[in-house]
Short mmCIF file of C-alpha atoms and ligand atoms in Angstrom, two decimals:
data_model
loop_
_atom_site.label_atom_id
_atom_site.label_comp_id
_atom_site.label_asym_id
_atom_site.label_seq_id
_atom_site.Cartn_x
_atom_site.Cartn_y
_atom_site.Cartn_z
CA UNK A 15 -9.73 -19.45 -15.43
CA UNK A 16 -6.47 -17.54 -15.18
CA UNK A 17 -4.77 -17.56 -11.80
CA UNK A 18 -5.68 -14.70 -9.45
CA UNK A 19 -3.48 -11.63 -9.57
CA UNK A 20 -0.86 -12.58 -6.98
CA UNK A 21 0.55 -9.99 -4.58
CA UNK A 22 3.62 -10.81 -2.45
CA UNK A 23 3.80 -9.25 1.01
CA UNK A 24 6.05 -9.84 4.02
CA UNK A 25 4.91 -10.07 7.63
CA UNK A 26 5.97 -7.45 10.15
CA UNK A 27 6.08 -3.71 9.76
CA UNK A 28 5.52 -3.64 5.99
CA UNK A 29 2.38 -5.78 6.19
CA UNK A 30 0.98 -3.63 8.97
CA UNK A 31 1.28 -0.47 6.90
CA UNK A 32 0.45 -2.05 3.54
CA UNK A 33 -2.88 -3.70 4.39
CA UNK A 34 -4.62 -0.34 5.02
CA UNK A 35 -3.55 0.81 1.54
CA UNK A 36 -4.98 -2.32 -0.08
CA UNK A 37 -8.12 -1.97 2.05
CA UNK A 38 -8.56 1.57 0.68
CA UNK A 39 -8.18 0.06 -2.79
CA UNK A 40 -11.02 -2.35 -1.89
CA UNK A 41 -8.88 -5.46 -1.31
CA UNK A 42 -8.89 -7.26 2.06
CA UNK A 43 -7.53 -10.69 3.04
CA UNK A 44 -10.19 -13.20 4.10
CA UNK A 45 -8.07 -14.43 7.03
CA UNK A 46 -5.86 -12.36 9.34
CA UNK A 47 -2.32 -12.71 7.94
CA UNK A 48 -0.75 -12.15 11.36
CA UNK A 49 -2.46 -15.10 13.04
CA UNK A 50 -2.83 -17.38 10.04
CA UNK A 51 -0.19 -19.95 9.09
CA UNK A 52 -1.42 -20.02 5.53
CA UNK A 53 0.99 -18.72 2.95
CA UNK A 54 -1.64 -18.05 0.30
CA UNK A 55 -4.38 -15.73 1.45
CA UNK A 56 -7.53 -15.34 -0.63
CA UNK A 57 -9.09 -11.89 -0.57
CA UNK A 58 -12.61 -10.54 -0.84
CA UNK A 59 -11.91 -10.38 -4.57
CA UNK A 60 -11.75 -13.81 -6.27
CA UNK A 61 -9.34 -12.39 -8.87
CA UNK A 62 -6.76 -11.24 -6.29
CA UNK A 63 -4.75 -13.14 -3.66
CA UNK A 64 -1.87 -12.38 -1.31
CA UNK A 65 1.15 -14.60 -0.73
CA UNK A 66 3.27 -14.18 2.41
CA UNK A 67 7.06 -14.44 1.96
CA UNK A 68 10.23 -13.28 3.72
CA UNK A 69 10.92 -9.56 3.19
CA UNK A 70 14.15 -10.22 1.31
CA UNK A 71 12.41 -12.78 -0.94
CA UNK A 72 9.69 -10.43 -2.27
CA UNK A 73 11.73 -9.14 -5.26
CA UNK A 74 12.71 -12.70 -6.19
CA UNK A 75 9.10 -13.91 -6.21
CA UNK A 76 8.06 -10.98 -8.38
CA UNK A 77 11.11 -11.17 -10.69
CA UNK A 78 10.41 -14.80 -11.57
CA UNK A 79 6.64 -14.41 -11.75
CA UNK A 80 5.79 -16.35 -8.58
CA UNK A 81 3.89 -13.16 -7.81
CA UNK A 82 2.76 -10.47 -10.25
CA UNK A 83 3.05 -7.62 -7.77
CA UNK A 84 4.82 -7.11 -4.45
CA UNK A 85 5.66 -4.66 -1.72
CA UNK A 86 9.32 -4.37 -0.71
CA UNK A 87 11.61 -1.93 1.08
CA UNK A 88 13.95 0.10 -1.12
CA UNK A 89 16.81 -1.45 0.90
CA UNK A 90 15.76 -4.91 -0.24
CA UNK A 91 15.30 -3.70 -3.82
CA UNK A 92 18.74 -2.07 -3.98
CA UNK A 93 20.33 -5.22 -2.60
CA UNK A 94 18.39 -7.40 -5.06
CA UNK A 95 19.31 -5.21 -8.03
CA UNK A 96 15.82 -4.80 -9.49
CA UNK A 97 16.21 -7.10 -12.52
CA UNK A 98 12.86 -7.93 -14.12
CA UNK A 99 10.97 -5.44 -11.98
CA UNK A 100 9.15 -2.16 -12.38
CA UNK A 101 8.83 0.07 -9.34
CA UNK A 102 5.80 2.24 -10.16
CA UNK A 103 4.68 3.51 -6.73
CA UNK A 104 6.56 4.82 -3.70
CA UNK A 105 4.21 3.86 -0.86
CA UNK A 106 5.95 6.21 1.57
CA UNK A 107 5.63 3.64 4.39
CA UNK A 108 8.19 1.93 6.66
CA UNK A 109 10.48 4.92 6.20
CA UNK A 110 14.01 4.76 7.55
CA UNK A 111 17.58 5.35 6.43
CA UNK A 112 20.32 2.95 5.44
CA UNK A 113 23.37 4.21 7.28
CA UNK A 114 27.02 3.63 7.98
CA UNK A 115 27.38 3.52 11.76
CA UNK A 116 29.98 2.71 14.36
CA UNK A 117 31.20 3.42 17.88
CA UNK A 118 30.04 6.79 19.25
CA UNK A 119 32.86 9.32 18.97
CA UNK A 120 34.66 6.76 16.87
CA UNK A 121 36.91 9.36 15.21
CA UNK A 122 38.47 8.38 11.92
CA UNK A 123 37.94 4.66 12.33
CA UNK A 124 40.58 1.95 12.11
CA UNK A 125 44.12 2.59 10.87
CA UNK A 126 44.10 -0.23 8.34
CA UNK A 127 41.31 -1.51 6.11
CA UNK A 128 37.99 -1.23 7.94
CA UNK A 129 35.78 -4.24 8.47
CA UNK A 130 32.10 -3.55 7.85
CA UNK A 131 29.37 -5.94 9.02
CA UNK A 132 26.05 -5.89 7.15
CA UNK A 133 23.34 -7.93 5.49
CA UNK A 134 23.51 -5.43 2.59
CA UNK A 135 26.76 -6.62 1.02
CA UNK A 136 25.97 -5.45 -2.51
CA UNK A 137 24.91 -1.92 -1.49
CA UNK A 138 27.84 -1.63 0.90
CA UNK A 139 30.36 -2.81 -1.68
CA UNK A 140 29.05 -0.40 -4.33
CA UNK A 141 28.86 2.56 -1.95
CA UNK A 142 32.46 2.22 -0.73
CA UNK A 143 33.74 1.36 -4.23
CA UNK A 144 32.15 4.53 -5.65
CA UNK A 145 34.28 6.50 -3.18
CA UNK A 146 37.40 4.49 -3.89
CA UNK A 147 37.46 3.27 -0.27
CA UNK A 148 38.74 -0.23 0.39
CA UNK A 149 36.85 -2.14 3.09
CA UNK A 150 36.38 -5.75 4.07
CA UNK A 151 32.70 -6.67 4.14
CA UNK A 152 31.38 -9.28 6.55
CA UNK A 153 27.96 -10.76 5.77
CA UNK A 154 25.53 -11.08 8.69
CA UNK A 155 21.84 -11.97 8.72
CA UNK A 156 20.80 -9.84 11.71
CA UNK A 157 21.79 -8.02 14.90
CA UNK A 158 24.45 -6.05 13.05
CA UNK A 159 24.69 -3.70 16.05
CA UNK A 160 26.46 -6.40 18.02
CA UNK A 161 29.39 -6.75 15.62
CA UNK A 162 31.39 -3.63 16.67
CA UNK A 163 30.77 -4.36 20.36
CA UNK A 164 32.58 -7.70 20.21
CA UNK A 165 35.28 -6.76 17.72
CA UNK A 166 33.78 -8.63 14.78
CA UNK A 167 33.73 -5.41 12.75
CA UNK A 168 34.71 -1.75 12.97
CA UNK A 169 31.54 -0.42 11.38
CA UNK A 170 28.09 -1.59 10.35
CA UNK A 171 25.71 -0.74 7.53
CA UNK A 172 22.14 -1.06 8.79
CA UNK A 173 18.71 0.54 8.80
CA UNK A 174 18.13 3.35 11.27
CA UNK A 175 14.76 4.75 12.22
CA UNK A 176 14.73 6.48 15.63
CA UNK A 177 18.41 5.74 16.31
CA UNK A 178 17.44 4.12 19.62
CA UNK A 179 18.99 0.77 18.76
CA UNK A 180 22.32 2.37 17.87
CA UNK A 181 22.30 4.55 21.00
CA UNK A 182 21.40 1.64 23.28
CA UNK A 183 24.53 -0.11 22.03
CA UNK A 184 26.98 2.79 22.23
CA UNK A 185 26.92 3.36 18.49
CA UNK A 186 26.09 6.39 16.35
CA UNK A 187 25.21 7.04 12.71
CA UNK A 188 28.11 8.35 10.58
CA UNK A 189 26.72 8.75 7.04
CA UNK A 190 23.46 8.16 5.17
CA UNK A 191 23.76 5.73 2.27
CA UNK A 192 20.12 5.80 1.13
CA UNK A 193 16.70 7.06 2.23
CA UNK A 194 14.35 4.08 2.40
CA UNK A 195 10.59 3.63 1.95
CA UNK A 196 8.56 0.67 0.71
CA UNK A 197 7.70 0.39 -2.98
CA UNK A 198 5.08 -1.35 -5.05
CA UNK A 199 6.91 -3.57 -7.53
CA UNK A 200 5.57 -5.29 -10.64
CA UNK A 201 6.80 -8.20 -12.76
CA UNK A 202 7.80 -6.79 -16.17
CA UNK A 203 6.13 -9.60 -18.13
CA UNK A 204 2.88 -9.29 -16.12
CA UNK A 205 2.84 -5.59 -16.94
CA UNK A 206 2.43 -6.64 -20.58
CA UNK A 207 0.38 -9.85 -20.37
CA UNK A 208 -2.01 -8.68 -17.63
CA UNK A 209 -1.82 -4.98 -18.35
CA UNK A 210 -5.39 -3.96 -17.52
CA UNK A 211 -5.41 -5.72 -14.13
CA UNK A 212 -1.92 -4.60 -13.19
CA UNK A 213 -2.58 -0.98 -14.27
CA UNK A 214 -5.81 -1.03 -12.31
CA UNK A 215 -3.96 -2.15 -9.18
CA UNK A 216 -1.16 0.42 -9.63
CA UNK A 217 -3.73 3.20 -10.05
CA UNK A 218 -5.83 2.09 -7.06
CA UNK A 219 -2.80 1.86 -4.76
CA UNK A 220 -1.44 5.15 -6.08
CA UNK A 221 -4.76 6.80 -5.19
CA UNK A 222 -4.74 5.19 -1.72
CA UNK A 223 -1.25 6.58 -1.10
CA UNK A 224 -2.29 10.05 -2.23
CA UNK A 225 -5.54 10.02 -0.20
CA UNK A 226 -5.45 11.80 3.15
CA UNK A 227 -5.49 9.33 6.07
CA UNK A 228 -7.57 9.78 9.16
O1 LIG B 335 11.97 -10.72 9.68
P1 LIG B 335 12.67 -11.07 8.38
O2 LIG B 335 14.06 -11.55 8.58
O3 LIG B 335 11.83 -11.90 7.47
O4 LIG B 335 12.84 -9.71 7.57
P2 LIG B 335 13.15 -8.28 8.13
O5 LIG B 335 13.63 -8.34 9.54
O6 LIG B 335 14.00 -7.60 7.12
O7 LIG B 335 11.68 -7.68 8.11
P3 LIG B 335 11.12 -6.42 8.88
O8 LIG B 335 9.64 -6.59 8.83
O9 LIG B 335 11.77 -6.25 10.20
O10 LIG B 335 11.59 -5.20 7.97
C1 LIG B 335 11.16 -5.13 6.67
C2 LIG B 335 11.48 -3.75 6.12
O11 LIG B 335 11.03 -2.70 6.98
C3 LIG B 335 12.94 -3.42 5.87
O12 LIG B 335 13.43 -4.05 4.71
C4 LIG B 335 12.86 -1.89 5.71
O13 LIG B 335 12.52 -1.55 4.36
C5 LIG B 335 11.70 -1.51 6.64
N1 LIG B 335 12.15 -0.86 7.88
C6 LIG B 335 11.82 0.41 8.24
C7 LIG B 335 12.94 -1.34 8.86
C8 LIG B 335 13.11 -0.32 9.81
N2 LIG B 335 12.38 0.75 9.40
C9 LIG B 335 13.94 -0.56 11.00
N3 LIG B 335 14.10 0.34 11.83
N4 LIG B 335 13.54 -2.55 9.04
C10 LIG B 335 14.27 -2.76 10.15
N5 LIG B 335 14.51 -1.82 11.12
C11 LIG B 335 15.39 -2.24 12.27
C12 LIG B 335 16.88 -1.97 11.99
O14 LIG B 335 17.43 -3.05 11.25
C13 LIG B 335 17.46 -1.84 13.40
O15 LIG B 335 17.74 -3.12 13.95
O16 LIG B 335 15.09 -1.53 13.45
C14 LIG B 335 16.31 -1.23 14.15
C15 LIG B 335 16.55 0.27 14.17
O17 LIG B 335 15.41 0.97 14.56
P4 LIG B 335 15.57 2.26 15.48
O18 LIG B 335 14.23 2.87 15.56
O19 LIG B 335 16.07 1.78 16.82
O20 LIG B 335 16.58 3.18 14.83
MG1 LIG B 336 12.60 -9.13 11.20
#
């Protein structure tokens, strides 16, 4: 028997908004992913399983075929680069913006070369380079909002939804770098070797996204 079609998901806000789409497509995990410690979750369909990975690892699993399909934020996909992946469906969920932000009323910024703290070093580098702006990029893994408050950086590049986190820390958004939603991604080889199954899943999820929700 061939291995079940393997779908990589991450816990947290993406999982919460993705499971209803898969449920509409007739696929439901047999154990609750939020409470379970299992990393491989069988579903009601013996030919389909979920695997639970870190959000930033989803493209890597799908690129190398550890999973055939995945759901990842566009932020994560841009940072990964998208090698070996198709991105056939915009799920429209977990929407936010990737933004340059800094101190409220921060004026023109620093006199010299600005320091920018972010976990999105590739996106940040490319965005500033495209404008011919020279900045020093500092890699962080979280809590970017703290960096300007303690003088670690002048600016940050981070996701913004309501803007509450920025405001609560005396920061404000300056410029939008990218509009973000989550995407269905597919391993390029699986698209060929398991075409019927993969196409079926893309179509079912596409229909679930298009269907009106209650
Ligand atoms: O937890 P882990 O380290 O494994 O990964 P993660 O923290 O990246 O996962 P998770 O579940 O928090 O986020 C996964 C994805 O959700 C991101 O890659 C985005 O595509 C999407 N998403 C949508 C968001 C947000 N909205 C968001 N607002 N991810 C994070 N945030 C954070 C943001 O970083 C900031 O700290 O929320 C804060 C801002 O929110 P507001 O409403 O205060 O503006
Ligand atoms: Mg998190």
